[in-house]
mmCIF file of C-alpha atoms in Angstrom:
data_model
loop_
_atom_site.group_PDB
_atom_site.id
_atom_site.type_symbol
_atom_site.label_atom_id
_atom_site.label_comp_id
_atom_site.label_asym_id
_atom_site.label_seq_id
_atom_site.Cartn_x
_atom_site.Cartn_y
_atom_site.Cartn_z
ATOM 1 C CA MET A 1 -104.974 -72.585 -260.922
ATOM 2 C CA GLN A 2 -103.602 -74.731 -263.705
ATOM 3 C CA SER A 3 -105.614 -77.625 -265.158
ATOM 4 C CA PHE A 4 -105.640 -80.900 -263.223
ATOM 5 C CA THR A 5 -107.519 -84.134 -262.694
ATOM 6 C CA TYR A 6 -107.842 -85.263 -259.086
ATOM 7 C CA LEU A 7 -108.957 -88.632 -257.724
ATOM 8 C CA SER A 8 -108.535 -89.765 -254.126
ATOM 9 C CA PRO A 9 -111.082 -92.517 -253.534
ATOM 10 C CA THR A 10 -109.515 -94.256 -250.521
ATOM 11 C CA GLU A 11 -111.811 -94.300 -247.486
ATOM 12 C CA VAL A 12 -109.766 -93.172 -244.475
ATOM 13 C CA VAL A 13 -110.670 -94.586 -241.061
ATOM 14 C CA PHE A 14 -108.647 -92.516 -238.583
ATOM 15 C CA GLY A 15 -108.293 -92.695 -234.810
ATOM 16 C CA LYS A 16 -107.679 -94.847 -231.783
ATOM 17 C CA GLY A 17 -108.770 -98.471 -232.007
ATOM 18 C CA THR A 18 -109.789 -98.276 -235.651
ATOM 19 C CA GLN A 19 -108.016 -101.548 -236.480
ATOM 20 C CA LYS A 20 -110.945 -103.263 -234.742
ATOM 21 C CA GLN A 21 -113.081 -102.285 -237.744
ATOM 22 C CA THR A 22 -110.927 -104.204 -240.236
ATOM 23 C CA ALA A 23 -113.402 -107.005 -240.958
ATOM 24 C CA ALA A 24 -116.262 -104.590 -241.557
ATOM 25 C CA TYR A 25 -114.280 -102.652 -244.150
ATOM 26 C CA VAL A 26 -112.900 -105.745 -245.880
ATOM 27 C CA ARG A 27 -116.434 -107.049 -246.239
ATOM 28 C CA LYS A 28 -117.700 -103.630 -247.389
ATOM 29 C CA TYR A 29 -115.299 -103.786 -250.323
ATOM 30 C CA GLY A 30 -116.052 -107.359 -251.305
ATOM 31 C CA GLY A 31 -113.339 -109.333 -249.557
ATOM 32 C CA THR A 32 -114.097 -112.941 -248.591
ATOM 33 C CA ARG A 33 -110.611 -114.537 -248.591
ATOM 34 C CA ILE A 34 -107.822 -112.255 -247.451
ATOM 35 C CA LEU A 35 -104.063 -112.355 -247.892
ATOM 36 C CA LEU A 36 -102.374 -110.476 -245.032
ATOM 37 C CA VAL A 37 -99.153 -108.859 -246.239
ATOM 38 C CA TYR A 38 -96.733 -107.530 -243.618
ATOM 39 C CA GLY A 39 -93.093 -107.171 -242.738
ATOM 40 C CA GLY A 40 -92.477 -108.375 -239.241
ATOM 41 C CA GLY A 41 -90.967 -106.919 -236.119
ATOM 42 C CA SER A 42 -93.270 -104.324 -234.656
ATOM 43 C CA ILE A 43 -96.637 -105.739 -235.730
ATOM 44 C CA LEU A 44 -95.635 -109.084 -234.231
ATOM 45 C CA ARG A 45 -94.312 -107.560 -230.987
ATOM 46 C CA SER A 46 -97.364 -105.356 -230.598
ATOM 47 C CA GLY A 47 -99.789 -108.205 -231.242
ATOM 48 C CA LEU A 48 -101.416 -106.273 -234.092
ATOM 49 C CA LEU A 49 -101.179 -109.130 -236.577
ATOM 50 C CA GLY A 50 -102.921 -111.536 -234.227
ATOM 51 C CA GLN A 51 -105.554 -108.941 -233.424
ATOM 52 C CA VAL A 52 -106.322 -108.350 -237.105
ATOM 53 C CA ARG A 53 -106.419 -112.049 -237.891
ATOM 54 C CA GLN A 54 -108.773 -112.700 -234.976
ATOM 55 C CA ASN A 55 -111.009 -109.835 -236.086
ATOM 56 C CA LEU A 56 -111.274 -111.272 -239.609
ATOM 57 C CA GLU A 57 -111.779 -114.897 -238.598
ATOM 58 C CA LYS A 58 -114.401 -113.962 -236.018
ATOM 59 C CA ALA A 59 -116.313 -112.349 -238.873
ATOM 60 C CA GLY A 60 -116.058 -115.544 -240.925
ATOM 61 C CA LEU A 61 -113.347 -114.218 -243.246
ATOM 62 C CA PRO A 62 -110.542 -116.775 -243.762
ATOM 63 C CA CYS A 63 -107.066 -115.304 -244.161
ATOM 64 C CA GLN A 64 -103.549 -116.356 -245.076
ATOM 65 C CA GLU A 65 -100.411 -114.637 -243.761
ATOM 66 C CA PHE A 66 -97.534 -113.493 -245.960
ATOM 67 C CA GLY A 67 -94.735 -111.838 -244.012
ATOM 68 C CA GLY A 68 -91.217 -110.732 -244.785
ATOM 69 C CA ALA A 69 -91.751 -107.432 -246.625
ATOM 70 C CA MET A 70 -88.490 -105.525 -246.300
ATOM 71 C CA PRO A 71 -87.540 -101.856 -246.697
ATOM 72 C CA ASN A 72 -87.195 -101.230 -250.439
ATOM 73 C CA PRO A 73 -89.665 -104.057 -251.263
ATOM 74 C CA THR A 74 -88.481 -106.539 -253.843
ATOM 75 C CA LEU A 75 -89.936 -107.956 -257.006
ATOM 76 C CA GLU A 76 -88.901 -111.452 -255.970
ATOM 77 C CA HIS A 77 -90.821 -111.251 -252.696
ATOM 78 C CA ALA A 78 -93.908 -109.899 -254.474
ATOM 79 C CA ARG A 79 -93.780 -112.826 -256.908
ATOM 80 C CA GLU A 80 -93.814 -115.225 -253.935
ATOM 81 C CA GLY A 81 -96.874 -113.416 -252.602
ATOM 82 C CA ILE A 82 -98.655 -113.721 -255.932
ATOM 83 C CA ARG A 83 -98.125 -117.491 -255.954
ATOM 84 C CA LEU A 84 -99.463 -117.736 -252.391
ATOM 85 C CA ALA A 85 -102.470 -115.526 -253.174
ATOM 86 C CA LEU A 86 -103.366 -117.671 -256.188
ATOM 87 C CA ASP A 87 -102.974 -120.905 -254.221
ATOM 88 C CA PHE A 88 -105.187 -119.504 -251.465
ATOM 89 C CA SER A 89 -107.726 -118.087 -253.965
ATOM 90 C CA ALA A 90 -107.448 -114.720 -252.248
ATOM 91 C CA ASP A 91 -109.855 -112.040 -253.447
ATOM 92 C CA PHE A 92 -108.616 -109.222 -251.207
ATOM 93 C CA ILE A 93 -105.061 -108.145 -250.311
ATOM 94 C CA LEU A 94 -104.518 -106.356 -246.991
ATOM 95 C CA GLY A 95 -101.211 -104.596 -246.361
ATOM 96 C CA ILE A 96 -100.285 -104.087 -242.698
ATOM 97 C CA GLY A 97 -97.334 -101.859 -241.891
ATOM 98 C CA GLY A 98 -95.675 -99.045 -243.812
ATOM 99 C CA GLY A 99 -94.933 -98.341 -247.439
ATOM 100 C CA SER A 100 -92.989 -101.563 -247.969
ATOM 101 C CA ALA A 101 -95.828 -103.840 -246.914
ATOM 102 C CA ILE A 102 -98.486 -101.763 -248.660
ATOM 103 C CA ASP A 103 -96.480 -101.450 -251.899
ATOM 104 C CA THR A 104 -95.953 -105.215 -251.825
ATOM 105 C CA ALA A 105 -99.684 -105.739 -251.298
ATOM 106 C CA LYS A 106 -100.427 -103.563 -254.333
ATOM 107 C CA ALA A 107 -98.000 -105.573 -256.462
ATOM 108 C CA ILE A 108 -99.562 -108.842 -255.339
ATOM 109 C CA ALA A 109 -103.032 -107.480 -256.118
ATOM 110 C CA ILE A 110 -102.017 -106.625 -259.678
ATOM 111 C CA GLY A 111 -100.097 -109.853 -260.208
ATOM 112 C CA SER A 112 -102.886 -112.043 -258.854
ATOM 113 C CA ALA A 113 -105.401 -110.456 -261.200
ATOM 114 C CA ASN A 114 -103.028 -110.885 -264.151
ATOM 115 C CA PRO A 115 -101.350 -114.279 -263.581
ATOM 116 C CA GLN A 116 -100.458 -114.592 -267.266
ATOM 117 C CA THR A 117 -98.180 -111.506 -267.084
ATOM 118 C CA ASP A 118 -95.019 -111.130 -265.024
ATOM 119 C CA ILE A 119 -95.537 -108.053 -262.833
ATOM 120 C CA TRP A 120 -92.158 -106.575 -263.747
ATOM 121 C CA ASP A 121 -93.606 -105.912 -267.213
ATOM 122 C CA PHE A 122 -96.106 -103.566 -265.552
ATOM 123 C CA TRP A 123 -93.427 -101.820 -263.497
ATOM 124 C CA CYS A 124 -91.288 -101.384 -266.638
ATOM 125 C CA HIS A 125 -94.348 -100.040 -268.493
ATOM 126 C CA LYS A 126 -94.227 -102.781 -271.100
ATOM 127 C CA GLU A 127 -97.812 -103.719 -270.164
ATOM 128 C CA GLU A 128 -100.674 -101.517 -268.982
ATOM 129 C CA VAL A 129 -102.663 -102.456 -265.889
ATOM 130 C CA SER A 130 -106.348 -102.997 -266.594
ATOM 131 C CA ARG A 131 -107.402 -104.886 -263.446
ATOM 132 C CA ALA A 132 -106.284 -105.698 -259.918
ATOM 133 C CA LEU A 133 -107.683 -107.316 -256.798
ATOM 134 C CA PRO A 134 -108.956 -104.828 -254.210
ATOM 135 C CA THR A 135 -106.500 -103.831 -251.497
ATOM 136 C CA GLY A 136 -106.742 -102.276 -248.056
ATOM 137 C CA ALA A 137 -104.151 -100.881 -245.683
ATOM 138 C CA ILE A 138 -103.566 -100.765 -241.943
ATOM 139 C CA LEU A 139 -100.884 -98.137 -241.433
ATOM 140 C CA THR A 140 -98.244 -98.424 -238.711
ATOM 141 C CA ILE A 141 -95.576 -96.059 -240.080
ATOM 142 C CA PRO A 142 -96.250 -92.421 -241.076
ATOM 143 C CA ALA A 143 -93.946 -92.073 -244.069
ATOM 144 C CA ALA A 144 -94.532 -93.278 -247.613
ATOM 145 C CA GLY A 145 -98.198 -92.303 -248.003
ATOM 146 C CA SER A 146 -98.804 -95.547 -249.894
ATOM 147 C CA GLU A 147 -102.052 -96.018 -247.982
ATOM 148 C CA THR A 148 -103.750 -93.341 -250.122
ATOM 149 C CA SER A 149 -101.497 -93.066 -253.177
ATOM 150 C CA ASN A 150 -101.677 -94.560 -256.657
ATOM 151 C CA SER A 151 -98.027 -95.617 -256.664
ATOM 152 C CA SER A 152 -95.983 -98.681 -255.755
ATOM 153 C CA VAL A 153 -92.209 -99.110 -255.945
ATOM 154 C CA LEU A 154 -90.329 -102.409 -256.357
ATOM 155 C CA THR A 155 -86.655 -103.303 -256.551
ATOM 156 C CA ASN A 156 -85.517 -106.033 -258.940
ATOM 157 C CA THR A 157 -82.568 -107.448 -257.035
ATOM 158 C CA ALA A 158 -81.449 -109.519 -260.023
ATOM 159 C CA THR A 159 -80.813 -106.407 -262.127
ATOM 160 C CA GLY A 160 -80.319 -103.827 -259.370
ATOM 161 C CA SER A 161 -83.186 -101.766 -260.811
ATOM 162 C CA LYS A 162 -85.782 -99.873 -258.793
ATOM 163 C CA ARG A 163 -88.988 -98.882 -260.572
ATOM 164 C CA GLY A 164 -92.256 -97.222 -259.644
ATOM 165 C CA LEU A 165 -95.722 -97.810 -261.074
ATOM 166 C CA SER A 166 -98.470 -95.208 -260.805
ATOM 167 C CA THR A 167 -101.978 -96.360 -261.647
ATOM 168 C CA ASP A 168 -105.367 -95.859 -260.033
ATOM 169 C CA PHE A 169 -105.563 -99.643 -259.704
ATOM 170 C CA ASN A 170 -102.968 -99.180 -256.942
ATOM 171 C CA ARG A 171 -105.280 -97.115 -254.754
ATOM 172 C CA PRO A 172 -106.415 -98.981 -251.610
ATOM 173 C CA ARG A 173 -110.142 -99.174 -251.027
ATOM 174 C CA PHE A 174 -109.648 -98.153 -247.395
ATOM 175 C CA ALA A 175 -106.868 -97.104 -245.045
ATOM 176 C CA ILE A 176 -107.105 -97.755 -241.322
ATOM 177 C CA MET A 177 -104.934 -95.235 -239.463
ATOM 178 C CA ASN A 178 -104.482 -95.485 -235.690
ATOM 179 C CA PRO A 179 -101.548 -93.299 -234.560
ATOM 180 C CA GLU A 180 -101.069 -95.502 -231.496
ATOM 181 C CA LEU A 181 -99.836 -98.266 -233.811
ATOM 182 C CA THR A 182 -96.681 -96.200 -234.426
ATOM 183 C CA TYR A 183 -95.494 -96.394 -230.819
ATOM 184 C CA THR A 184 -93.134 -99.346 -231.340
ATOM 185 C CA LEU A 185 -91.140 -97.637 -234.118
ATOM 186 C CA PRO A 186 -87.403 -97.016 -233.669
ATOM 187 C CA ILE A 187 -86.406 -93.334 -233.670
ATOM 188 C CA TYR A 188 -84.472 -93.671 -236.923
ATOM 189 C CA GLN A 189 -87.540 -95.083 -238.655
ATOM 190 C CA VAL A 190 -89.583 -92.133 -237.413
ATOM 191 C CA ALA A 191 -86.933 -89.755 -238.792
ATOM 192 C CA CYS A 192 -86.931 -91.549 -242.154
ATOM 193 C CA GLY A 193 -90.697 -91.211 -242.229
ATOM 194 C CA VAL A 194 -90.612 -87.492 -241.515
ATOM 195 C CA THR A 195 -88.081 -87.076 -244.325
ATOM 196 C CA ASP A 196 -90.195 -89.063 -246.788
ATOM 197 C CA ILE A 197 -93.326 -87.052 -245.968
ATOM 198 C CA MET A 198 -91.460 -83.802 -246.525
ATOM 199 C CA MET A 199 -89.965 -85.042 -249.771
ATOM 200 C CA HIS A 200 -93.285 -86.162 -251.243
ATOM 201 C CA THR A 201 -94.425 -82.585 -250.734
ATOM 202 C CA LEU A 202 -91.175 -80.879 -251.801
ATOM 203 C CA ASP A 203 -91.025 -82.943 -254.999
ATOM 204 C CA ARG A 204 -94.421 -81.503 -255.905
ATOM 205 C CA TYR A 205 -93.875 -77.998 -254.542
ATOM 206 C CA PHE A 206 -90.741 -77.361 -256.586
ATOM 207 C CA ASN A 207 -92.237 -77.336 -260.060
ATOM 208 C CA PRO A 208 -92.190 -74.718 -262.839
ATOM 209 C CA VAL A 209 -95.620 -73.150 -262.152
ATOM 210 C CA ASP A 210 -97.262 -71.303 -259.262
ATOM 211 C CA ASN A 211 -100.667 -72.276 -257.870
ATOM 212 C CA GLU A 212 -101.411 -70.168 -254.796
ATOM 213 C CA LEU A 213 -103.824 -72.443 -252.926
ATOM 214 C CA THR A 214 -101.925 -75.637 -253.728
ATOM 215 C CA ASP A 215 -98.656 -73.983 -252.732
ATOM 216 C CA ALA A 216 -100.152 -72.692 -249.483
ATOM 217 C CA ILE A 217 -101.457 -76.171 -248.592
ATOM 218 C CA ALA A 218 -98.010 -77.629 -249.240
ATOM 219 C CA GLU A 219 -96.334 -74.958 -247.106
ATOM 220 C CA ALA A 220 -98.730 -75.545 -244.196
ATOM 221 C CA LEU A 221 -98.133 -79.285 -244.382
ATOM 222 C CA LEU A 222 -94.358 -78.758 -244.383
ATOM 223 C CA ARG A 223 -94.502 -76.433 -241.368
ATOM 224 C CA THR A 224 -96.585 -78.987 -239.488
ATOM 225 C CA VAL A 225 -94.290 -81.897 -240.315
ATOM 226 C CA ILE A 226 -91.172 -79.950 -239.336
ATOM 227 C CA ALA A 227 -92.627 -79.033 -235.942
ATOM 228 C CA LYS A 228 -94.232 -82.388 -235.158
ATOM 229 C CA GLY A 229 -91.181 -84.272 -236.468
ATOM 230 C CA ARG A 230 -89.050 -82.592 -233.811
ATOM 231 C CA THR A 231 -91.516 -83.688 -231.140
ATOM 232 C CA ALA A 232 -91.860 -87.239 -232.443
ATOM 233 C CA ILE A 233 -88.145 -88.059 -232.428
ATOM 234 C CA GLN A 234 -88.004 -86.881 -228.814
ATOM 235 C CA ASN A 235 -91.122 -88.802 -227.800
ATOM 236 C CA PRO A 236 -92.528 -91.323 -230.304
ATOM 237 C CA HIS A 237 -95.443 -91.907 -227.902
ATOM 238 C CA ASP A 238 -96.712 -88.352 -228.322
ATOM 239 C CA TYR A 239 -100.158 -89.007 -229.807
ATOM 240 C CA ASP A 240 -100.648 -85.460 -231.071
ATOM 241 C CA ALA A 241 -97.345 -85.472 -232.954
ATOM 242 C CA MET A 242 -97.788 -88.940 -234.421
ATOM 243 C CA SER A 243 -101.393 -88.281 -235.431
ATOM 244 C CA GLU A 244 -100.406 -85.107 -237.289
ATOM 245 C CA LEU A 245 -97.532 -86.914 -239.014
ATOM 246 C CA MET A 246 -99.728 -89.862 -239.975
ATOM 247 C CA TRP A 247 -102.327 -87.638 -241.622
ATOM 248 C CA ALA A 248 -99.653 -85.465 -243.237
ATOM 249 C CA GLY A 249 -98.072 -88.583 -244.746
ATOM 250 C CA SER A 250 -101.328 -89.469 -246.477
ATOM 251 C CA LEU A 251 -101.965 -85.949 -247.729
ATOM 252 C CA SER A 252 -98.393 -85.611 -248.961
ATOM 253 C CA HIS A 253 -98.794 -88.474 -251.433
ATOM 254 C CA ASN A 254 -102.455 -88.528 -252.462
ATOM 255 C CA GLY A 255 -101.849 -85.738 -254.984
ATOM 256 C CA LEU A 256 -103.355 -82.837 -253.014
ATOM 257 C CA THR A 257 -100.117 -80.900 -252.443
ATOM 258 C CA GLY A 258 -99.233 -80.827 -256.137
ATOM 259 C CA LEU A 259 -102.523 -80.068 -257.886
ATOM 260 C CA GLY A 260 -102.058 -78.018 -261.022
ATOM 261 C CA GLY A 261 -98.306 -78.445 -261.266
ATOM 262 C CA PRO A 262 -96.100 -81.023 -263.015
ATOM 263 C CA GLY A 263 -94.357 -82.765 -260.110
ATOM 264 C CA ASP A 264 -90.570 -82.803 -260.230
ATOM 265 C CA PHE A 265 -89.629 -86.010 -258.347
ATOM 266 C CA ALA A 266 -85.985 -85.816 -259.435
ATOM 267 C CA VAL A 267 -84.878 -86.337 -255.824
ATOM 268 C CA HIS A 268 -86.896 -89.552 -255.661
ATOM 269 C CA GLN A 269 -85.303 -90.759 -258.881
ATOM 270 C CA LEU A 270 -81.831 -89.915 -257.577
ATOM 271 C CA GLY A 271 -82.601 -91.638 -254.280
ATOM 272 C CA HIS A 272 -83.998 -94.762 -255.906
ATOM 273 C CA GLU A 273 -80.614 -95.534 -257.436
ATOM 274 C CA LEU A 274 -78.922 -95.191 -254.057
ATOM 275 C CA SER A 275 -81.407 -97.598 -252.467
ATOM 276 C CA ALA A 276 -81.070 -100.048 -255.351
ATOM 277 C CA MET A 277 -77.248 -100.020 -255.287
ATOM 278 C CA PHE A 278 -76.525 -99.680 -251.563
ATOM 279 C CA GLY A 279 -79.727 -100.807 -249.833
ATOM 280 C CA THR A 280 -80.032 -97.571 -247.861
ATOM 281 C CA ALA A 281 -83.424 -96.723 -246.387
ATOM 282 C CA HIS A 282 -85.699 -94.768 -248.702
ATOM 283 C CA GLY A 283 -85.907 -91.706 -246.464
ATOM 284 C CA ALA A 284 -82.129 -91.710 -246.012
ATOM 285 C CA SER A 285 -81.577 -91.877 -249.775
ATOM 286 C CA LEU A 286 -83.638 -88.711 -250.186
ATOM 287 C CA SER A 287 -81.969 -86.632 -247.490
ATOM 288 C CA THR A 288 -78.576 -87.736 -248.829
ATOM 289 C CA VAL A 289 -79.067 -85.936 -252.149
ATOM 290 C CA TRP A 290 -81.668 -83.218 -251.487
ATOM 291 C CA GLY A 291 -79.204 -80.453 -250.629
ATOM 292 C CA SER A 292 -77.025 -81.143 -253.669
ATOM 293 C CA TRP A 293 -80.096 -81.273 -255.913
ATOM 294 C CA ALA A 294 -81.430 -78.008 -254.480
ATOM 295 C CA MET A 295 -78.147 -76.186 -255.015
ATOM 296 C CA ALA A 296 -78.012 -77.445 -258.601
ATOM 297 C CA VAL A 297 -81.544 -76.395 -259.574
ATOM 298 C CA CYS A 298 -82.074 -73.253 -257.479
ATOM 299 C CA PRO A 299 -80.638 -70.895 -260.145
ATOM 300 C CA ALA A 300 -83.465 -71.937 -262.489
ATOM 301 C CA LYS A 301 -85.982 -70.133 -260.248
ATOM 302 C CA PRO A 302 -84.501 -68.673 -257.042
ATOM 303 C CA ALA A 303 -87.783 -66.889 -256.296
ATOM 304 C CA ARG A 304 -89.396 -70.272 -255.627
ATOM 305 C CA PHE A 305 -86.746 -71.225 -253.085
ATOM 306 C CA ALA A 306 -86.960 -67.748 -251.546
ATOM 307 C CA ARG A 307 -90.722 -68.155 -251.076
ATOM 308 C CA TYR A 308 -90.091 -71.571 -249.528
ATOM 309 C CA ALA A 309 -87.548 -70.092 -247.114
ATOM 310 C CA GLN A 310 -89.951 -67.354 -246.077
ATOM 311 C CA ASN A 311 -93.245 -69.279 -245.855
ATOM 312 C CA VAL A 312 -91.966 -72.586 -244.488
ATOM 313 C CA TRP A 313 -88.918 -71.601 -242.414
ATOM 314 C CA GLY A 314 -89.938 -68.050 -241.483
ATOM 315 C CA LEU A 315 -86.709 -66.555 -242.842
ATOM 316 C CA GLU A 316 -86.281 -62.997 -244.139
ATOM 317 C CA ASN A 317 -83.726 -61.391 -246.438
ATOM 318 C CA GLU A 318 -84.095 -58.660 -249.034
ATOM 319 C CA ASP A 319 -81.594 -60.471 -251.233
ATOM 320 C CA GLU A 320 -83.606 -63.142 -253.071
ATOM 321 C CA ASN A 321 -80.614 -65.368 -253.771
ATOM 322 C CA ALA A 322 -79.391 -65.187 -250.190
ATOM 323 C CA LEU A 323 -82.872 -66.017 -248.911
ATOM 324 C CA ALA A 324 -83.120 -68.987 -251.269
ATOM 325 C CA LEU A 325 -79.757 -70.301 -250.055
ATOM 326 C CA ALA A 326 -80.804 -69.873 -246.430
ATOM 327 C CA GLY A 327 -83.897 -72.009 -247.051
ATOM 328 C CA ILE A 328 -81.782 -74.783 -248.529
ATOM 329 C CA GLN A 329 -79.377 -74.608 -245.599
ATOM 330 C CA ALA A 330 -82.250 -74.704 -243.093
ATOM 331 C CA THR A 331 -83.640 -77.854 -244.702
ATOM 332 C CA VAL A 332 -80.302 -79.649 -244.725
ATOM 333 C CA ALA A 333 -79.710 -78.633 -241.090
ATOM 334 C CA TYR A 334 -83.123 -80.006 -240.151
ATOM 335 C CA PHE A 335 -82.367 -83.367 -241.732
ATOM 336 C CA SER A 336 -79.123 -83.464 -239.734
ATOM 337 C CA GLU A 337 -81.068 -82.568 -236.579
ATOM 338 C CA LEU A 338 -83.272 -85.614 -237.178
ATOM 339 C CA GLY A 339 -80.148 -87.782 -237.466
ATOM 340 C CA MET A 340 -80.530 -88.238 -241.212
ATOM 341 C CA PRO A 341 -77.592 -88.342 -243.656
ATOM 342 C CA VAL A 342 -77.089 -85.292 -245.880
ATOM 343 C CA SER A 343 -74.258 -86.577 -248.095
ATOM 344 C CA PHE A 344 -72.682 -89.841 -249.186
ATOM 345 C CA GLY A 345 -70.076 -89.520 -246.453
ATOM 346 C CA THR A 346 -72.659 -89.103 -243.687
ATOM 347 C CA ASN A 347 -74.713 -92.065 -244.926
ATOM 348 C CA PRO A 348 -73.262 -95.199 -243.287
ATOM 349 C CA ASP A 349 -74.764 -97.395 -246.007
ATOM 350 C CA ILE A 350 -72.954 -95.536 -248.796
ATOM 351 C CA GLY A 351 -69.761 -93.666 -247.878
ATOM 352 C CA ILE A 352 -67.476 -91.797 -250.256
ATOM 353 C CA GLN A 353 -67.564 -93.351 -253.725
ATOM 354 C CA THR A 354 -65.228 -93.461 -256.725
ATOM 355 C CA ASP A 355 -65.945 -91.352 -259.781
ATOM 356 C CA GLY A 356 -66.687 -94.547 -261.702
ATOM 357 C CA THR A 357 -69.479 -95.424 -259.284
ATOM 358 C CA LEU A 358 -70.932 -91.926 -259.573
ATOM 359 C CA ARG A 359 -70.936 -92.267 -263.357
ATOM 360 C CA ASP A 360 -72.640 -95.654 -263.059
ATOM 361 C CA LEU A 361 -75.313 -94.201 -260.764
ATOM 362 C CA ALA A 362 -76.005 -91.405 -263.259
ATOM 363 C CA TYR A 363 -76.161 -93.897 -266.132
ATOM 364 C CA ARG A 364 -78.667 -96.022 -264.227
ATOM 365 C CA CYS A 365 -80.724 -93.027 -263.109
ATOM 366 C CA SER A 366 -80.994 -91.825 -266.717
ATOM 367 C CA PHE A 367 -82.168 -95.329 -267.694
ATOM 368 C CA GLU A 368 -79.020 -95.822 -269.740
ATOM 369 C CA LYS A 369 -79.223 -92.314 -271.233
ATOM 370 C CA SER A 370 -82.804 -92.861 -272.423
ATOM 371 C CA ARG A 371 -84.532 -90.281 -270.211
ATOM 372 C CA THR A 372 -84.207 -87.012 -268.357
ATOM 373 C CA ILE A 373 -85.626 -86.393 -264.881
ATOM 374 C CA GLY A 374 -87.267 -83.442 -263.175
ATOM 375 C CA THR A 375 -89.504 -80.556 -264.224
ATOM 376 C CA PHE A 376 -88.276 -77.644 -262.082
ATOM 377 C CA ARG A 377 -85.041 -78.022 -264.012
ATOM 378 C CA ILE A 378 -84.740 -80.846 -266.518
ATOM 379 C CA LEU A 379 -81.703 -82.987 -265.726
ATOM 380 C CA ASP A 380 -79.818 -85.203 -268.168
ATOM 381 C CA GLU A 381 -77.205 -87.828 -267.363
ATOM 382 C CA GLU A 382 -74.402 -85.274 -266.975
ATOM 383 C CA ASN A 383 -76.511 -83.084 -264.667
ATOM 384 C CA ILE A 384 -77.388 -86.146 -262.609
ATOM 385 C CA TYR A 385 -73.719 -87.050 -262.339
ATOM 386 C CA GLU A 386 -72.866 -83.544 -261.114
ATOM 387 C CA ILE A 387 -75.491 -83.803 -258.345
ATOM 388 C CA TYR A 388 -74.132 -87.158 -257.214
ATOM 389 C CA ARG A 389 -70.615 -85.702 -257.322
ATOM 390 C CA ALA A 390 -71.665 -82.756 -255.168
ATOM 391 C CA ALA A 391 -73.236 -85.164 -252.661
ATOM 392 C CA ASN A 392 -70.115 -87.333 -252.569
ATOM 393 C CA GLN A 393 -68.531 -85.712 -249.545
#
């Protein structure tokens, strides 16, 4: 094992009916006035929002609703939530939904505790977070893993920039996870979630070093998600499948599957620019570029991709390079099986782009030529452009 520091303090409350324990856990972690942050749609149709609000108010915990969190959560919406939280004197922020609602809740928690600083300064790393209000999460979408992670991603629609902030102040105090709450999800959203879970693990798995136990945990998680993902898109009401995916989503982004290795996350960086420019769903942005990224970086360490092909996909070939290629092809085929895009041309939000747009994407992804991305193979602006160009079909 390589050296690492590991912290995963979120208390997970998993199983049927666990949302009924919301008030007890809010009170356990000091909440007395709660801002409820959510998107809309499914939690309104299912009655979950009303159920949570009733549970809190019955326990004598006043709450204020703040809806409207959208896929690829925005800075502007988070700023509105901060103003509402301050006006309400909220001391606890509860995100209900998937990564968008929970990431927004984290942003509001930081902004409310630091009203003198615009939160974008934290996301641009101009200021360091030193305090935040406590947050909790009620998960309804197995995908982003935000319910147990230290990260939050926001899009600044004014500048077209998408940025992530990783800090332990982002970690929720508790995460309530009832797989039955996923039953109202559209199939495409389930598929996006499966893709995101896989990618949080793949972006850690493909790194320059080998750590046997960590790698084996990642491989087992990937095998589980692949199998249960197939079941879930056929029957989103399959409790076994959705429960496995929900737990896998948390484990994929709480740091466990990458211990001891410097995470790569180039695919996430490439995908962020697609979401920022075209508004495509996060999971779709990742599947759009993964195959092109994999083909570009595989020559740096084909043995890693060969191991992946063998241990995750069960493939065999004495030729290491051929085995590595087969693993990449199996992954891309699986994304297609889920109904996910695997190129610009198969992504209805993007389509085939001009070379000028590809250059602009690479320029933005490199933060105007000020950074490289990745660790498995370090990628500069020109490398990034070549990956976008390969995906532009």
